[in-house]
DNA sequence: ACCGGCCATCGACGTTTGTCAATACGATGA
DNA sequence: TCATCGTATTGACAAACGTCGATGGCCGGT
C-alpha cells in the first residue's frame, strides 16, 4: 500500500508517454475519478488542520460508514492519503506530493512546487 | 456528447468542493483514468500537427481496432477530444481547454492560460 | 457497379466497481 | 470484565467497464 515512486511524469502535452508510465499514473487518476472520493480529498485538503477525522467525513455524505471507509481505503492504497490512528479516531491527510505528481501530468511547470 | 461548461473548478486544495462540482469533474478524470486512454491523449497531444489519424493510433497498441475506437469514443464523449473526418480518415485532436480545466483542479494557477 | 480499406457499432464475455447490511476489531470507560 | 463507541472487513449484489469477433456504413478507386 501507498507506494512511493508515484507519477513523475512526462506531461501529457510534451513527448508521448510510455506504456509503463501510463500504467503507473492511471491508478492515481482512477482513485480520484469518483465524485465521492473527489469530495473526500477536497474536504480533507481544505480543512484548517490539513487532516480530517473519519467521524466528520461520515457526516458529510449520505452514505454508509462502510462505503466511506471503502473510499478512504482506495485513496490510501493509491498513495493519495496518509492514515494515522490517534486513540479511537483515525485521521486522514492528503499527500501533497502525490497530488503534485498528478498535477505535473497536465502542467509541466507545476511539478516541483 | 462533448458538452462544454467543463470543469472550472474549485481547486482541490482551496475550499471544499460541492457535490455538483464533483459530479461534473469526475467523468473527465474517469475518462483519463485508463492506461490506454492516457497514452492515446499523450500520443495525440504530442504529435507535431496536434492531431492524429486513427489508423496511426491503432498501430501503437496491441489491441483490436474496435477497442481503440471505443476508447476514442469515451474520450470524445467526455469532451477531451475533437473529432474530424477528412475523406476516409478520422482525425482526433485534444481539447486543450478541457485539459486545462482538469489541471485547474490540482494547481489553482494553471486554470486560465 | 463493384470491391477494398477505414472506422464505428453491436452483442457477448469476464472482471471490476460502488454500495449496503452484517459482522469483527480495537480502544475507552464504567 | 463488560458494554460501548469508532473503524475496518466481509459477503453479496447490480451496474459499469475493457476487450473481442463480427458486422455495418462510408468513401475512393477500378
Coordinates of C-alpha atoms (C1' of nucleotides) in Angstrom, one line a residue:
Chain A
X1 CA 0.0 0.0 0.0
X2 CA 0.8 3.7 -0.5
X3 CA 3.8 3.0 -2.7
X4 CA 6.1 6.0 -3.3
X5 CA 7.7 6.3 -6.7
X6 CA 4.5 7.9 -7.7
X7 CA 3.9 9.6 -11.1
X8 CA 6.7 11.9 -12.2
X9 CA 5.8 12.3 -15.1
X10 CA 6.1 13.1 -18.8
X11 CA 3.4 15.7 -19.1
X12 CA 0.6 14.8 -21.4
X13 CA 1.4 17.5 -23.9
X14 CA 5.2 17.0 -24.2
X15 CA 6.5 13.9 -25.8
X16 CA 4.5 10.7 -25.9
X17 CA 4.1 8.8 -22.6
X18 CA 5.4 5.3 -22.3
X19 CA 3.2 2.3 -21.6
X20 CA 4.9 1.9 -18.3
X21 CA 4.3 5.4 -17.3
X22 CA 0.7 5.2 -18.2
X23 CA 0.3 2.0 -16.1
X24 CA 1.8 3.8 -13.1
X25 CA -0.2 7.0 -13.4
X26 CA -3.6 5.6 -14.3
X27 CA -4.3 4.2 -10.8
X28 CA -3.9 7.6 -9.3
X29 CA -6.4 9.1 -11.7
X30 CA -8.7 6.1 -11.2
X31 CA -8.6 6.7 -7.4
X32 CA -9.7 10.3 -8.0
X33 CA -12.2 9.6 -10.7
X34 CA -15.2 9.3 -8.4
X35 CA -17.4 12.1 -7.1
X36 CA -17.3 10.9 -3.5
X37 CA -13.6 10.4 -3.4
X38 CA -13.1 13.8 -5.1
X39 CA -15.1 15.4 -2.3
X40 CA -13.3 13.4 0.3
X41 CA -9.9 14.7 -0.9
X42 CA -11.3 18.2 -1.2
X43 CA -12.7 18.1 2.3
X44 CA -9.5 16.8 3.9
X45 CA -7.3 19.2 1.9
X46 CA -9.3 22.2 2.7
X47 CA -9.6 21.6 6.4
X48 CA -7.6 24.1 8.5
X49 CA -5.5 21.4 10.1
X50 CA -4.8 19.7 6.9
X51 CA -6.4 16.5 8.1
X52 CA -9.8 15.2 8.9
X53 CA -11.3 12.6 11.2
X54 CA -13.4 9.8 9.7
X55 CA -16.2 10.6 12.1
X56 CA -16.5 14.1 10.5
X57 CA -16.2 12.8 6.9
X58 CA -19.0 10.3 7.5
X59 CA -21.4 13.1 8.4
X60 CA -20.7 14.9 5.2
X61 CA -22.2 12.2 3.0
X62 CA -25.5 10.4 2.7
X63 CA -23.7 7.1 2.5
X64 CA -23.0 4.2 4.8
X65 CA -20.0 4.3 7.1
X66 CA -18.8 1.1 5.3
X67 CA -18.8 2.9 2.0
X68 CA -16.9 5.9 3.2
X69 CA -14.4 3.6 4.8
X70 CA -14.0 1.8 1.5
X71 CA -13.4 5.0 -0.4
X72 CA -10.8 6.2 2.1
X73 CA -9.1 2.8 1.7
X74 CA -9.0 3.2 -2.1
X75 CA -7.4 6.7 -1.8
X76 CA -4.9 5.5 0.8
X77 CA -4.0 2.4 -1.2
X78 CA -3.3 4.7 -4.2
X79 CA -0.9 6.8 -2.1
X80 CA -3.1 9.9 -2.1
X81 CA -3.9 9.9 1.6
X82 CA -1.9 9.3 4.8
X83 CA -3.6 7.5 7.6
X84 CA -2.9 8.0 11.3
X85 CA -4.8 6.5 14.2
X86 CA -5.0 8.6 17.4
X87 CA -6.8 7.0 20.2
X88 CA -10.2 5.8 19.0
X89 CA -10.2 8.1 16.0
X90 CA -8.5 7.8 12.6
X91 CA -7.2 10.9 10.8
X92 CA -6.5 11.1 7.1
X93 CA -4.3 13.7 5.4
X94 CA -3.7 14.3 1.7
X95 CA -0.2 13.7 0.4
X96 CA 0.6 16.9 -1.4
X97 CA 3.4 15.3 -3.3
X98 CA 1.0 12.8 -4.8
X99 CA -1.3 15.5 -5.8
X100 CA 1.6 17.4 -7.3
X101 CA 2.6 14.4 -9.3
X102 CA -0.8 14.2 -10.9
X103 CA -0.7 18.0 -11.5
X104 CA 2.6 17.5 -13.3
X105 CA 0.7 15.4 -15.8
X106 CA -1.3 18.4 -17.0
X107 CA 1.0 21.3 -16.4
X108 CA 4.8 20.7 -16.8
X109 CA 5.5 23.8 -14.7
X110 CA 3.5 22.6 -11.7
X111 CA 5.7 19.6 -10.7
X112 CA 8.4 20.6 -8.2
X113 CA 6.4 23.2 -6.2
Chain B
X1 CA -21.6 14.5 -26.4
X2 CA -18.6 16.7 -25.8
X3 CA -20.5 19.2 -23.6
X4 CA -18.8 22.4 -22.8
X5 CA -19.2 24.0 -19.5
X6 CA -16.4 21.6 -18.4
X7 CA -14.8 21.7 -15.1
X8 CA -13.8 25.2 -13.8
X9 CA -13.2 24.5 -10.9
X10 CA -12.6 24.9 -7.2
X11 CA -9.2 23.6 -6.9
X12 CA -8.9 20.5 -4.6
X13 CA -6.8 22.3 -2.0
X14 CA -8.8 25.5 -1.6
X15 CA -12.2 25.4 -0.2
X16 CA -14.3 22.2 -0.2
X17 CA -15.8 21.2 -3.5
X18 CA -19.5 21.0 -3.9
X19 CA -21.3 17.8 -4.7
X20 CA -22.3 19.2 -8.0
X21 CA -18.8 20.2 -8.9
X22 CA -17.6 16.7 -8.1
X23 CA -20.2 15.1 -10.2
X24 CA -19.2 17.3 -13.1
X25 CA -15.4 16.8 -12.9
X26 CA -15.3 13.1 -12.0
X27 CA -16.3 12.0 -15.6
X28 CA -13.3 13.9 -17.0
X29 CA -11.0 12.1 -14.6
X30 CA -12.7 8.8 -15.3
X31 CA -12.1 9.2 -19.0
X32 CA -8.4 9.7 -18.4
X33 CA -8.1 7.0 -15.7
X34 CA -7.1 4.3 -18.1
X35 CA -3.6 3.5 -19.3
X36 CA -4.7 3.1 -22.9
X37 CA -6.6 6.4 -23.0
X38 CA -3.8 8.2 -21.2
X39 CA -1.4 7.1 -23.9
X40 CA -3.9 8.0 -26.6
X41 CA -4.2 11.5 -25.3
X42 CA -0.5 11.7 -24.9
X43 CA 0.1 10.5 -28.5
X44 CA -2.3 12.9 -30.0
X45 CA -1.2 15.8 -27.9
X46 CA 2.5 15.3 -28.6
X47 CA 2.1 14.9 -32.4
X48 CA 3.6 17.7 -34.4
X49 CA 0.3 18.6 -36.1
X50 CA -1.6 18.5 -32.8
X51 CA -3.9 15.8 -34.2
X52 CA -3.6 12.1 -35.1
X53 CA -5.3 9.7 -37.5
X54 CA -7.0 6.7 -36.1
X55 CA -5.0 4.5 -38.5
X56 CA -1.8 5.6 -36.8
X57 CA -3.2 5.2 -33.3
X58 CA -4.2 1.6 -34.0
X59 CA -0.7 0.6 -34.8
X60 CA 0.6 2.0 -31.5
X61 CA -1.3 -0.6 -29.4
X62 CA -1.6 -4.3 -29.2
X63 CA -5.3 -4.0 -29.2
X64 CA -8.2 -4.6 -31.6
X65 CA -9.3 -1.7 -33.8
X66 CA -12.7 -2.0 -32.1
X67 CA -11.2 -1.4 -28.7
X68 CA -9.2 1.7 -29.8
X69 CA -12.3 3.1 -31.4
X70 CA -14.2 2.5 -28.1
X71 CA -11.6 4.4 -26.1
X72 CA -11.5 7.3 -28.6
X73 CA -15.3 7.5 -28.2
X74 CA -15.0 7.6 -24.5
X75 CA -12.5 10.5 -24.7
X76 CA -14.6 12.3 -27.3
X77 CA -17.8 11.9 -25.3
X78 CA -16.1 13.3 -22.2
X79 CA -15.2 16.4 -24.2
X80 CA -11.5 15.7 -24.1
X81 CA -11.0 15.0 -27.9
X82 CA -12.2 16.7 -31.0
X83 CA -13.2 14.5 -33.9
X84 CA -12.9 15.4 -37.6
X85 CA -13.5 13.2 -40.6
X86 CA -11.4 14.0 -43.7
X87 CA -12.0 11.7 -46.6
X88 CA -11.7 8.2 -45.5
X89 CA -9.7 9.0 -42.4
X90 CA -10.7 10.3 -39.0
X91 CA -8.5 12.7 -37.0
X92 CA -8.7 13.3 -33.3
X93 CA -7.2 16.4 -31.6
X94 CA -7.1 17.1 -27.8
X95 CA -9.1 20.0 -26.4
X96 CA -6.5 22.0 -24.5
X97 CA -9.2 23.8 -22.7
X98 CA -10.6 20.6 -21.3
X99 CA -7.1 19.5 -20.2
X100 CA -6.6 23.0 -18.6
X101 CA -9.9 22.6 -16.7
X102 CA -8.6 19.4 -15.2
X103 CA -5.3 20.9 -14.5
X104 CA -7.1 23.7 -12.6
X105 CA -8.2 21.0 -10.2
X106 CA -4.7 20.4 -9.0
X107 CA -3.0 23.8 -9.5
X108 CA -5.1 26.9 -9.0
X109 CA -2.6 28.9 -11.0
X110 CA -2.9 26.7 -14.1
X111 CA -6.5 27.4 -15.0
X112 CA -6.8 30.4 -17.4
X113 CA -3.7 30.0 -19.6
Chain C
dA1 C1' -21.4 -1.1 -60.2
dC2 C1' -18.3 -3.3 -57.7
dC3 C1' -14.7 -4.0 -54.4
dG4 C1' -11.5 -2.8 -50.7
dG5 C1' -10.0 -0.1 -46.9
dC6 C1' -11.1 2.8 -42.8
dC7 C1' -13.8 3.4 -38.9
dA8 C1' -18.0 2.8 -35.9
dT9 C1' -21.4 -0.1 -33.8
dC10 C1' -23.4 -4.4 -31.9
dG11 C1' -23.5 -8.4 -28.9
dA12 C1' -21.2 -11.1 -25.8
dC13 C1' -17.9 -12.3 -22.2
dG14 C1' -15.4 -12.0 -17.8
dT15 C1' -13.8 -8.5 -14.5
dT16 C1' -14.0 -4.5 -11.7
dT17 C1' -16.7 -1.1 -9.1
dG18 C1' -19.9 1.2 -5.7
dT19 C1' -23.0 0.3 -2.4
dC20 C1' -25.1 -1.9 1.6
dA21 C1' -26.2 -5.0 5.9
dA22 C1' -23.9 -7.6 9.0
dT23 C1' -20.1 -8.6 11.5
dA24 C1' -15.5 -8.2 13.6
dC25 C1' -11.7 -5.5 15.6
dG26 C1' -9.6 -2.3 19.0
dA27 C1' -9.6 1.2 22.4
dT28 C1' -12.1 3.6 26.1
dG29 C1' -14.9 4.0 30.2
dA30 C1' -17.9 2.0 33.8
Chain D
dT1 C1' -14.8 -7.7 32.7
dC2 C1' -18.2 -6.0 30.1
dA3 C1' -20.6 -2.7 27.3
dT4 C1' -19.9 1.0 24.0
dC5 C1' -18.2 3.7 20.5
dG6 C1' -15.4 4.5 16.2
dT7 C1' -13.4 2.0 12.0
dA8 C1' -12.4 -1.8 9.2
dT9 C1' -13.6 -6.0 6.9
dT10 C1' -16.6 -9.5 4.8
dG11 C1' -20.0 -11.1 1.6
dA12 C1' -23.4 -10.1 -1.6
dC13 C1' -25.4 -7.8 -5.5
dA14 C1' -26.3 -4.9 -9.5
dA15 C1' -24.1 -1.8 -12.6
dA16 C1' -20.4 -0.3 -15.3
dC17 C1' -16.1 -1.4 -17.7
dG18 C1' -12.4 -3.3 -21.1
dT19 C1' -12.0 -6.4 -24.6
dC20 C1' -13.0 -9.1 -28.5
dG21 C1' -15.2 -11.1 -33.0
dA22 C1' -18.4 -10.0 -36.3
dT23 C1' -21.0 -6.9 -38.8
dG24 C1' -22.3 -2.5 -40.9
dG25 C1' -21.7 2.2 -43.1
dC26 C1' -18.8 5.4 -45.9
dC27 C1' -15.7 6.8 -49.0
dG28 C1' -12.4 6.2 -53.1
dG29 C1' -10.5 3.7 -56.8
dT30 C1' -11.1 0.5 -60.6

